[in-house]
């Protein structure tokens, strides 16, 4: 049971959502006494140390020279997008309520679905498209409420 749970993407996605929720709450409190960009720097250092420790414990390190150029390019772009997202998120948290900022931030779910269709050729079923539209509507309603 445990082994199959750990191999299930839904388990990890739910944990991701739970940790993302905690991130919003902890960040809102943490950003109160410091510049939002500096808060993002502190968060980034903590994440770097944590992920390095986990990669070391799991033996996930691999020779840098063996990583394909295309992988480097897209991981670099992903890192830049992550950094920009975090900087904007912390600035928004500094200025707004966490309960309103976080749902707007989660419009990324809608954009991922749209970008997946446009750039990756992924397909959305009619039910999934309705779900994406409901996520968008819900985020707007929470932000306006």
PDB file of C-alpha atoms in Angstrom:
ATOM      1  CA  UNK A   1       0.000   0.000   0.000  1.00  0.00           C
ATOM      2  CA  UNK A   2       2.678   2.530   1.034  1.00  0.00           C
ATOM      3  CA  UNK A   3       4.889   1.660  -1.930  1.00  0.00           C
ATOM      4  CA  UNK A   4       2.022   2.129  -4.390  1.00  0.00           C
ATOM      5  CA  UNK A   5       1.031   5.395  -2.712  1.00  0.00           C
ATOM      6  CA  UNK A   6       4.575   6.758  -3.053  1.00  0.00           C
ATOM      7  CA  UNK A   7       4.561   5.795  -6.745  1.00  0.00           C
ATOM      8  CA  UNK A   8       1.296   7.656  -7.404  1.00  0.00           C
ATOM      9  CA  UNK A   9       1.528  11.123  -8.954  1.00  0.00           C
ATOM     10  CA  UNK A  10      -1.732  12.174  -7.292  1.00  0.00           C
ATOM     11  CA  UNK A  11      -0.199  11.621  -3.837  1.00  0.00           C
ATOM     12  CA  UNK A  12       2.718  13.914  -4.690  1.00  0.00           C
ATOM     13  CA  UNK A  13       0.441  16.507  -6.341  1.00  0.00           C
ATOM     14  CA  UNK A  14      -1.762  16.677  -3.226  1.00  0.00           C
ATOM     15  CA  UNK A  15       1.335  17.086  -1.048  1.00  0.00           C
ATOM     16  CA  UNK A  16       2.503  19.829  -3.410  1.00  0.00           C
ATOM     17  CA  UNK A  17      -0.811  21.647  -2.982  1.00  0.00           C
ATOM     18  CA  UNK A  18      -0.645  21.303   0.803  1.00  0.00           C
ATOM     19  CA  UNK A  19       2.911  22.637   0.931  1.00  0.00           C
ATOM     20  CA  UNK A  20       1.993  25.447  -1.485  1.00  0.00           C
ATOM     21  CA  UNK A  21      -0.816  26.451   0.875  1.00  0.00           C
ATOM     22  CA  UNK A  22       1.592  26.475   3.814  1.00  0.00           C
ATOM     23  CA  UNK A  23       4.025  28.475   1.677  1.00  0.00           C
ATOM     24  CA  UNK A  24       1.450  31.230   1.237  1.00  0.00           C
ATOM     25  CA  UNK A  25       0.646  31.403   4.942  1.00  0.00           C
ATOM     26  CA  UNK A  26       4.271  31.246   6.138  1.00  0.00           C
ATOM     27  CA  UNK A  27       5.414  33.711   3.462  1.00  0.00           C
ATOM     28  CA  UNK A  28       2.686  36.228   4.304  1.00  0.00           C
ATOM     29  CA  UNK A  29       3.844  36.280   7.923  1.00  0.00           C
ATOM     30  CA  UNK A  30       7.548  36.214   6.978  1.00  0.00           C
ATOM     31  CA  UNK A  31       7.406  38.994   4.393  1.00  0.00           C
ATOM     32  CA  UNK A  32       5.806  41.398   6.871  1.00  0.00           C
ATOM     33  CA  UNK A  33       9.112  42.520   8.357  1.00  0.00           C
ATOM     34  CA  UNK A  34      11.387  42.554   5.314  1.00  0.00           C
ATOM     35  CA  UNK A  35      11.586  43.664   1.677  1.00  0.00           C
ATOM     36  CA  UNK A  36       9.779  41.157  -0.548  1.00  0.00           C
ATOM     37  CA  UNK A  37      12.804  40.645  -2.836  1.00  0.00           C
ATOM     38  CA  UNK A  38      15.058  39.946   0.152  1.00  0.00           C
ATOM     39  CA  UNK A  39      12.442  37.526   1.496  1.00  0.00           C
ATOM     40  CA  UNK A  40      12.543  35.718  -1.854  1.00  0.00           C
ATOM     41  CA  UNK A  41      16.335  35.483  -1.596  1.00  0.00           C
ATOM     42  CA  UNK A  42      16.108  33.910   1.869  1.00  0.00           C
ATOM     43  CA  UNK A  43      13.486  31.444   0.640  1.00  0.00           C
ATOM     44  CA  UNK A  44      15.652  30.540  -2.349  1.00  0.00           C
ATOM     45  CA  UNK A  45      18.720  29.841  -0.187  1.00  0.00           C
ATOM     46  CA  UNK A  46      16.635  27.580   2.061  1.00  0.00           C
ATOM     47  CA  UNK A  47      15.250  25.706  -0.948  1.00  0.00           C
ATOM     48  CA  UNK A  48      18.733  25.314  -2.461  1.00  0.00           C
ATOM     49  CA  UNK A  49      20.089  23.823   0.773  1.00  0.00           C
ATOM     50  CA  UNK A  50      17.096  21.497   1.180  1.00  0.00           C
ATOM     51  CA  UNK A  51      17.131  20.193  -2.380  1.00  0.00           C
ATOM     52  CA  UNK A  52      20.918  19.761  -2.355  1.00  0.00           C
ATOM     53  CA  UNK A  53      20.645  17.714   0.849  1.00  0.00           C
ATOM     54  CA  UNK A  54      17.857  15.559  -0.582  1.00  0.00           C
ATOM     55  CA  UNK A  55      19.715  15.003  -3.855  1.00  0.00           C
ATOM     56  CA  UNK A  56      22.819  14.037  -1.877  1.00  0.00           C
ATOM     57  CA  UNK A  57      20.944  11.616   0.377  1.00  0.00           C
ATOM     58  CA  UNK A  58      19.192   9.987  -2.577  1.00  0.00           C
ATOM     59  CA  UNK A  59      22.372   9.758  -4.652  1.00  0.00           C
ATOM     60  CA  UNK A  60      20.722  11.823  -7.372  1.00  0.00           C
ATOM     61  CA  UNK A  61      23.846  13.781  -8.316  1.00  0.00           C
ATOM     62  CA  UNK A  62      25.077  13.150 -11.832  1.00  0.00           C
ATOM     63  CA  UNK A  63      27.950  14.515 -13.898  1.00  0.00           C
ATOM     64  CA  UNK A  64      27.070  17.985 -15.139  1.00  0.00           C
ATOM     65  CA  UNK A  65      28.735  17.297 -18.483  1.00  0.00           C
ATOM     66  CA  UNK A  66      26.280  14.464 -19.131  1.00  0.00           C
ATOM     67  CA  UNK A  67      23.238  16.741 -18.979  1.00  0.00           C
ATOM     68  CA  UNK A  68      22.106  17.476 -22.557  1.00  0.00           C
ATOM     69  CA  UNK A  69      22.230  21.072 -23.801  1.00  0.00           C
ATOM     70  CA  UNK A  70      18.486  21.163 -24.465  1.00  0.00           C
ATOM     71  CA  UNK A  71      17.869  20.084 -20.867  1.00  0.00           C
ATOM     72  CA  UNK A  72      20.153  22.868 -19.597  1.00  0.00           C
ATOM     73  CA  UNK A  73      18.324  25.429 -21.745  1.00  0.00           C
ATOM     74  CA  UNK A  74      14.853  24.493 -20.554  1.00  0.00           C
ATOM     75  CA  UNK A  75      15.875  24.091 -16.919  1.00  0.00           C
ATOM     76  CA  UNK A  76      17.513  27.530 -17.127  1.00  0.00           C
ATOM     77  CA  UNK A  77      14.322  28.998 -18.597  1.00  0.00           C
ATOM     78  CA  UNK A  78      12.258  27.200 -15.940  1.00  0.00           C
ATOM     79  CA  UNK A  79      14.523  28.581 -13.217  1.00  0.00           C
ATOM     80  CA  UNK A  80      14.197  32.110 -14.563  1.00  0.00           C
ATOM     81  CA  UNK A  81      10.421  31.742 -14.744  1.00  0.00           C
ATOM     82  CA  UNK A  82      10.356  30.341 -11.192  1.00  0.00           C
ATOM     83  CA  UNK A  83      12.429  33.236  -9.909  1.00  0.00           C
ATOM     84  CA  UNK A  84      10.207  35.769 -11.624  1.00  0.00           C
ATOM     85  CA  UNK A  85       7.113  34.017 -10.283  1.00  0.00           C
ATOM     86  CA  UNK A  86       8.452  33.994  -6.719  1.00  0.00           C
ATOM     87  CA  UNK A  87       9.478  37.648  -6.851  1.00  0.00           C
ATOM     88  CA  UNK A  88       6.019  38.627  -8.101  1.00  0.00           C
ATOM     89  CA  UNK A  89       4.285  36.315  -5.608  1.00  0.00           C
ATOM     90  CA  UNK A  90       6.152  37.702  -2.602  1.00  0.00           C
ATOM     91  CA  UNK A  91       5.505  41.274  -3.770  1.00  0.00           C
ATOM     92  CA  UNK A  92       1.797  40.474  -4.133  1.00  0.00           C
ATOM     93  CA  UNK A  93       1.754  38.863  -0.660  1.00  0.00           C
ATOM     94  CA  UNK A  94       3.405  41.938   0.792  1.00  0.00           C
ATOM     95  CA  UNK A  95       0.617  44.081  -0.666  1.00  0.00           C
ATOM     96  CA  UNK A  96      -2.455  41.841  -0.475  1.00  0.00           C
ATOM     97  CA  UNK A  97      -4.239  39.212   1.575  1.00  0.00           C
ATOM     98  CA  UNK A  98      -2.853  35.680   1.263  1.00  0.00           C
ATOM     99  CA  UNK A  99      -6.394  34.339   0.816  1.00  0.00           C
ATOM    100  CA  UNK A 100      -6.787  36.507  -2.283  1.00  0.00           C
ATOM    101  CA  UNK A 101      -3.246  36.423  -3.674  1.00  0.00           C
ATOM    102  CA  UNK A 102      -2.872  32.622  -3.639  1.00  0.00           C
ATOM    103  CA  UNK A 103      -5.975  31.869  -5.748  1.00  0.00           C
ATOM    104  CA  UNK A 104      -4.916  34.405  -8.375  1.00  0.00           C
ATOM    105  CA  UNK A 105      -1.454  32.832  -8.370  1.00  0.00           C
ATOM    106  CA  UNK A 106      -3.147  29.497  -9.021  1.00  0.00           C
ATOM    107  CA  UNK A 107      -4.412  30.850 -12.320  1.00  0.00           C
ATOM    108  CA  UNK A 108      -1.138  29.241 -13.347  1.00  0.00           C
ATOM    109  CA  UNK A 109      -3.180  26.011 -13.478  1.00  0.00           C
ATOM    110  CA  UNK A 110      -5.339  27.559 -16.182  1.00  0.00           C
ATOM    111  CA  UNK A 111      -2.308  28.881 -18.058  1.00  0.00           C
ATOM    112  CA  UNK A 112      -0.548  25.494 -17.862  1.00  0.00           C
ATOM    113  CA  UNK A 113      -3.606  23.860 -19.440  1.00  0.00           C
ATOM    114  CA  UNK A 114      -3.732  26.470 -22.210  1.00  0.00           C
ATOM    115  CA  UNK A 115       0.041  26.417 -22.814  1.00  0.00           C
ATOM    116  CA  UNK A 116       0.027  22.599 -22.755  1.00  0.00           C
ATOM    117  CA  UNK A 117      -2.502  22.577 -25.562  1.00  0.00           C
ATOM    118  CA  UNK A 118      -0.765  25.308 -27.584  1.00  0.00           C
ATOM    119  CA  UNK A 119       2.899  24.406 -27.130  1.00  0.00           C
ATOM    120  CA  UNK A 120       2.931  20.716 -26.204  1.00  0.00           C
ATOM    121  CA  UNK A 121       0.023  19.473 -28.293  1.00  0.00           C
ATOM    122  CA  UNK A 122      -1.774  18.102 -25.233  1.00  0.00           C
ATOM    123  CA  UNK A 123      -5.500  17.491 -25.442  1.00  0.00           C
ATOM    124  CA  UNK A 124      -8.159  18.692 -23.006  1.00  0.00           C
ATOM    125  CA  UNK A 125     -11.387  16.743 -22.798  1.00  0.00           C
ATOM    126  CA  UNK A 126     -14.619  18.702 -22.602  1.00  0.00           C
ATOM    127  CA  UNK A 127     -14.871  17.865 -18.899  1.00  0.00           C
ATOM    128  CA  UNK A 128     -11.283  19.032 -18.292  1.00  0.00           C
ATOM    129  CA  UNK A 129     -11.939  22.262 -20.228  1.00  0.00           C
ATOM    130  CA  UNK A 130     -14.962  22.963 -18.022  1.00  0.00           C
ATOM    131  CA  UNK A 131     -12.822  22.264 -14.969  1.00  0.00           C
ATOM    132  CA  UNK A 132     -10.169  24.712 -16.163  1.00  0.00           C
ATOM    133  CA  UNK A 133     -12.853  27.344 -16.775  1.00  0.00           C
ATOM    134  CA  UNK A 134     -14.235  26.767 -13.270  1.00  0.00           C
ATOM    135  CA  UNK A 135     -10.766  27.185 -11.766  1.00  0.00           C
ATOM    136  CA  UNK A 136     -10.420  30.491 -13.613  1.00  0.00           C
ATOM    137  CA  UNK A 137     -13.849  31.655 -12.506  1.00  0.00           C
ATOM    138  CA  UNK A 138     -13.192  30.588  -8.919  1.00  0.00           C
ATOM    139  CA  UNK A 139      -9.887  32.444  -8.757  1.00  0.00           C
ATOM    140  CA  UNK A 140     -11.511  35.609 -10.095  1.00  0.00           C
ATOM    141  CA  UNK A 141     -14.408  35.336  -7.643  1.00  0.00           C
ATOM    142  CA  UNK A 142     -12.086  34.833  -4.667  1.00  0.00           C
ATOM    143  CA  UNK A 143      -9.894  37.752  -5.757  1.00  0.00           C
ATOM    144  CA  UNK A 144     -12.881  40.054  -6.142  1.00  0.00           C
ATOM    145  CA  UNK A 145     -14.663  38.875  -3.006  1.00  0.00           C
TER     146      UNK A 145
END
